[in-house]
Tab-separated table of C-alpha atoms in Angstrom:
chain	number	residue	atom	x	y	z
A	1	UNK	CA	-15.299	30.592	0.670
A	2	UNK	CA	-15.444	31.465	-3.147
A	3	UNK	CA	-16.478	28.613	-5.675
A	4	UNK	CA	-12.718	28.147	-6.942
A	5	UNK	CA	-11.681	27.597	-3.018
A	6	UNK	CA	-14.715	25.025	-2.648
A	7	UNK	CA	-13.255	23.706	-5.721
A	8	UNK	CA	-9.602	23.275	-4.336
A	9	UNK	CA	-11.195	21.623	-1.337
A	10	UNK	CA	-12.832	19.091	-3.010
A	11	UNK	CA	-9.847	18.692	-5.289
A	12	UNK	CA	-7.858	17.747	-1.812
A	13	UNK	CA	-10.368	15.083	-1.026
A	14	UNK	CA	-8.819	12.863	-4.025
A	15	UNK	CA	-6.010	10.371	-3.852
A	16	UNK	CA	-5.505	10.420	-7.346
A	17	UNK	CA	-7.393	12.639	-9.377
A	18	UNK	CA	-6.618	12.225	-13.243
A	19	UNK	CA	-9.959	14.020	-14.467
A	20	UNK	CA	-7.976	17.387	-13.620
A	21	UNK	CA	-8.605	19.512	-16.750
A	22	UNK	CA	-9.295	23.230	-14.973
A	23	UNK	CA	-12.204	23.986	-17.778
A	24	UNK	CA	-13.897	20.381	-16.892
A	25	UNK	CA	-13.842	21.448	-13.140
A	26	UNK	CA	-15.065	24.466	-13.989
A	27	UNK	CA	-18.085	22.713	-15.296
A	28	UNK	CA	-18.272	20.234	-12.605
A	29	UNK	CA	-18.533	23.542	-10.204
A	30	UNK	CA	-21.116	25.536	-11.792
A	31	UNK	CA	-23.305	22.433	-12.773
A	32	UNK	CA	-22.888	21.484	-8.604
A	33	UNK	CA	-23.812	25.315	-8.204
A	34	UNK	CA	-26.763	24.955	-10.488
A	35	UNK	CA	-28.039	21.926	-8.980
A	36	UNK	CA	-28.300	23.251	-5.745
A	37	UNK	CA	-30.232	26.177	-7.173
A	38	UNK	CA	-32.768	24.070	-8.989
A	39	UNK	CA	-33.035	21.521	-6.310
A	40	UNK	CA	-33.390	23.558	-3.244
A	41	UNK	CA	-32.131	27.254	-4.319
A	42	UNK	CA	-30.922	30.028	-1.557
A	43	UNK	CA	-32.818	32.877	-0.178
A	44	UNK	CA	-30.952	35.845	0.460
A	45	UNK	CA	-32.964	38.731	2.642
A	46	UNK	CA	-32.005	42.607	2.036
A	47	UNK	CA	-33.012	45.455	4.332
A	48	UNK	CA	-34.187	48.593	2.459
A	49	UNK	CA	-34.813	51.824	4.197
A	50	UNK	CA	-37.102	54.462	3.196
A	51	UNK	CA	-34.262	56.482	1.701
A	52	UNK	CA	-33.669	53.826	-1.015
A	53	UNK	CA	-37.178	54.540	-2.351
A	54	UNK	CA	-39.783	52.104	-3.950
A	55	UNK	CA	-37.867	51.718	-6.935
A	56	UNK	CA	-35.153	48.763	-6.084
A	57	UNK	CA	-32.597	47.931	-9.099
A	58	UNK	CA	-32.098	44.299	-9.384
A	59	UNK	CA	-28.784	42.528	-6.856
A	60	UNK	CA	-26.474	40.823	-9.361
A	61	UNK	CA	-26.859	37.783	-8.132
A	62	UNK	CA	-30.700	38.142	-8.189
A	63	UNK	CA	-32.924	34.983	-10.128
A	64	UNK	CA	-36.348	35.375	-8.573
A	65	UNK	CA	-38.088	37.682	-6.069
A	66	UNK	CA	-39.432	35.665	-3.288
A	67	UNK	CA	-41.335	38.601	-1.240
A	68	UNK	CA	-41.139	41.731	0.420
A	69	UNK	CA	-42.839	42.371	3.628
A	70	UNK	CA	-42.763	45.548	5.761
A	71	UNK	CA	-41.153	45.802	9.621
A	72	UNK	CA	-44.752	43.967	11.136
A	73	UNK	CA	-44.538	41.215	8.219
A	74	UNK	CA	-47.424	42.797	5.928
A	75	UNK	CA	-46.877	41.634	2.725
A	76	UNK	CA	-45.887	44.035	-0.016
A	77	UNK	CA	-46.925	43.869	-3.771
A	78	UNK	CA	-44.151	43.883	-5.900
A	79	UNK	CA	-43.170	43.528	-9.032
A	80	UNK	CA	-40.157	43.304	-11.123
A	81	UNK	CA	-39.894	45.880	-14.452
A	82	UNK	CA	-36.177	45.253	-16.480
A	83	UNK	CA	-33.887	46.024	-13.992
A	84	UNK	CA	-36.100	47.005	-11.125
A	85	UNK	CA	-38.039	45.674	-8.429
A	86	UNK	CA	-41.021	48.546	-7.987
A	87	UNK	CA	-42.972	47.762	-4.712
A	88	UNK	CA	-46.527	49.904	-4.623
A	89	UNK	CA	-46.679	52.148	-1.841
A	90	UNK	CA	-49.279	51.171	0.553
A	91	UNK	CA	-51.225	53.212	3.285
A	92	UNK	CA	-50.182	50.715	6.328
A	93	UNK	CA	-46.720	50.530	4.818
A	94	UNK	CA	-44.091	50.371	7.883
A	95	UNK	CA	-40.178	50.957	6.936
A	96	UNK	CA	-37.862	48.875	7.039
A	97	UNK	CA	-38.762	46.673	4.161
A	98	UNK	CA	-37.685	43.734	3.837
A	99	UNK	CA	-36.600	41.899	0.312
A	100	UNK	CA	-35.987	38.166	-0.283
A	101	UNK	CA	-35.412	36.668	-3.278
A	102	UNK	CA	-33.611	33.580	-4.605
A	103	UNK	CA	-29.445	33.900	-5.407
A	104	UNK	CA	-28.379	32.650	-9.016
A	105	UNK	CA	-25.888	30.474	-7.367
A	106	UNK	CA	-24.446	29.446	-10.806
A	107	UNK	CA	-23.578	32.966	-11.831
A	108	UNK	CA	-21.425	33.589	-8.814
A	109	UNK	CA	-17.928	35.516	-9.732
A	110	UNK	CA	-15.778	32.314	-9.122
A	111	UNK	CA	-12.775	34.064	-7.675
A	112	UNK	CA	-14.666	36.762	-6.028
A	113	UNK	CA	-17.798	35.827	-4.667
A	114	UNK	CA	-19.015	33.791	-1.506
A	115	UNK	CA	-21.030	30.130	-1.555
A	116	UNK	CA	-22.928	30.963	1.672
A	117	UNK	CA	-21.528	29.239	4.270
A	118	UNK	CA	-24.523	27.160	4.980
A	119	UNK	CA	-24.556	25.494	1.228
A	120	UNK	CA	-20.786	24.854	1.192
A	121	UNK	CA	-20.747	21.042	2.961
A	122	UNK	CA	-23.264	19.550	0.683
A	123	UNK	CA	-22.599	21.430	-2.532
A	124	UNK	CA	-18.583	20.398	-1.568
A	125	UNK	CA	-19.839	16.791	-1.577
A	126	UNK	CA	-22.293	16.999	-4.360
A	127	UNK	CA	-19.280	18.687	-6.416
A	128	UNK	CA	-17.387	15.246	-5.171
A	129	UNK	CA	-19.754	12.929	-6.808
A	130	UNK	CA	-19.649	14.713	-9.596
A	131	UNK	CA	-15.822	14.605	-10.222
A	132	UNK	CA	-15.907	10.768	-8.695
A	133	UNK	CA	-17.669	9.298	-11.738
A	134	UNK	CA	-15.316	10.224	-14.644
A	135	UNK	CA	-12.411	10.257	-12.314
A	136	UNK	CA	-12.952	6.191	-11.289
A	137	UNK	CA	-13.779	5.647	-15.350
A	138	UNK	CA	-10.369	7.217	-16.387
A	139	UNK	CA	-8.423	5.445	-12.906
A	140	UNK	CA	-10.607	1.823	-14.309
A	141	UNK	CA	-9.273	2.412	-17.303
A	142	UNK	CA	-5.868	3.212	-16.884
A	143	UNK	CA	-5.623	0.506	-14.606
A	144	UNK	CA	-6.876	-2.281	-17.005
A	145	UNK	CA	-4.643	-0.921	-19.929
A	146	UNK	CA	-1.705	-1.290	-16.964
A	147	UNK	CA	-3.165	-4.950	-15.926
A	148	UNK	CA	-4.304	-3.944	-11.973
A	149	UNK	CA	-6.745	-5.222	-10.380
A	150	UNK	CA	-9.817	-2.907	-10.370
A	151	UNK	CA	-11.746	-4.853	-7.569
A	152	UNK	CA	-11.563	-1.825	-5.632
A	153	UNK	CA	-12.605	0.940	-7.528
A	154	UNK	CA	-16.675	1.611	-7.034
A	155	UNK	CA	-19.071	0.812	-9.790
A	156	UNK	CA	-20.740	3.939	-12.369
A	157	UNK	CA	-23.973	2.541	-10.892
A	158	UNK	CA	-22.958	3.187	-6.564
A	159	UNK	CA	-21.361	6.925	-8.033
A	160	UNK	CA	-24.237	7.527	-9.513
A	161	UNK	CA	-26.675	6.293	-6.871
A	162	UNK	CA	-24.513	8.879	-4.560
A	163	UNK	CA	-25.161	11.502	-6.626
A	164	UNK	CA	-28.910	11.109	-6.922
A	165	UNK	CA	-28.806	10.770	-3.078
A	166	UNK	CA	-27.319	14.168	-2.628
A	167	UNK	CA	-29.444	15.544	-5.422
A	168	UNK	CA	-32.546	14.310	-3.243
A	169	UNK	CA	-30.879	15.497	-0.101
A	170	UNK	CA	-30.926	18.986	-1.577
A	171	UNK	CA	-33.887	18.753	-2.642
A	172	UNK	CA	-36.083	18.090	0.358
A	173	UNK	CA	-33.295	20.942	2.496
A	174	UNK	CA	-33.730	24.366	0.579
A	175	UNK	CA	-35.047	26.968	0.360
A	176	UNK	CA	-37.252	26.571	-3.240
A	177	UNK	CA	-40.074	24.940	-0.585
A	178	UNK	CA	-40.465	27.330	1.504
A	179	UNK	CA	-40.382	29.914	-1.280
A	180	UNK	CA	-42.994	28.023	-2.601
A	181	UNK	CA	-44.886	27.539	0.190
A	182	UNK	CA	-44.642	31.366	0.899
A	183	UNK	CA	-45.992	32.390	-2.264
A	184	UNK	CA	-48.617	29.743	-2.366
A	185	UNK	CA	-49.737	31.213	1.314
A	186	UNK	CA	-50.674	34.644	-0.549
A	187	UNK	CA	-53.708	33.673	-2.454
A	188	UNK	CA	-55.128	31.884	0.138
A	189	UNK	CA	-57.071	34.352	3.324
């Protein structure tokens, strides 16, 4: 599923949806996209094969190298130079490497590229409570200028509980700890 189809989805979810302005959606979708990359982040794993050499340029949708480990799980040193990735060639050194690093989810080609399939449910809902809270301020408004009862419509403060729910849901579900754990693991022997 691309961003702009996660963004039709969620789109479907509304009744009425009268914050519809395709540039503010926009923004709703890549701030969703960046908050699941700063809350819990994706880790996307690449094979490389002694052919490719030592010298790895940079994925687009690269943010942060994560690790690279050979085919028994030794870790490599690497390091990233501009647009490289150079890994030092070790004696013990056992091909296929293996890459991970974390995905800049909020640079993703909107009509082109894919929200891996794992993310889309929660970034889908997160993307909901985002376009829930000026969407019920423009139906609360347009419903007191019209005189109808508003009884029904959900407080800012319950939409914006929800969305601090889901941000703390992604937070404690990504990958960012385990990255973090990984690379905290290295020093320690």
């Amino acid at each position: 599923m691309t961003p702009n189809e996660l963004l039709e989805s969620v789109k479907s979810r509304f009744i009425v949806l009268m914050h519809n302005e395709p540039d503010k959606l926009k923004q709703l979708l890549i701030q969703a996209l960046r908050a699941y990359q700063d809350r819990a982040g994706h880790v996307a794993r690449v094979r490389l094969d002694k052919a490719g050499g030592l010298s790895i340029p940079l994925p687009a949708n690269y943010l942060e190298l994560v690790a690279v480990v050979d085919s028994t799980g030794d870790w490599m040193y690497a390091d990233v130079t501009g647009e490289t990735i150079e890994i030092e060639n070790t004696w013990g050194m056992r091909w296929p490497l293996y890459m991970e690093y974390l995905v800049e989810l909020s640079a993703l080609d909107l009509d082109k590229d894919t929200v891996p399939p794992t993310l889309v449910g929660i970034i889908q809902n997160y993307l909901q409570a985002l376009i829930e809270i000026p969407n019920t301020t423009r139906i609360r408004n347009a419903s007191i200028f019209s005189k109808v009862d508003t009884s029904n419509l959900s407080d800012e403060n319950t939409l914006t509980q929800r969305k601090e729910a889901l941000e703390a849901e992604m937070s404690g579900r990504g990958a960012i700890p385990r990255a973090v754990a990984i690379y905290s693991s290295i020093g320690k022997g």
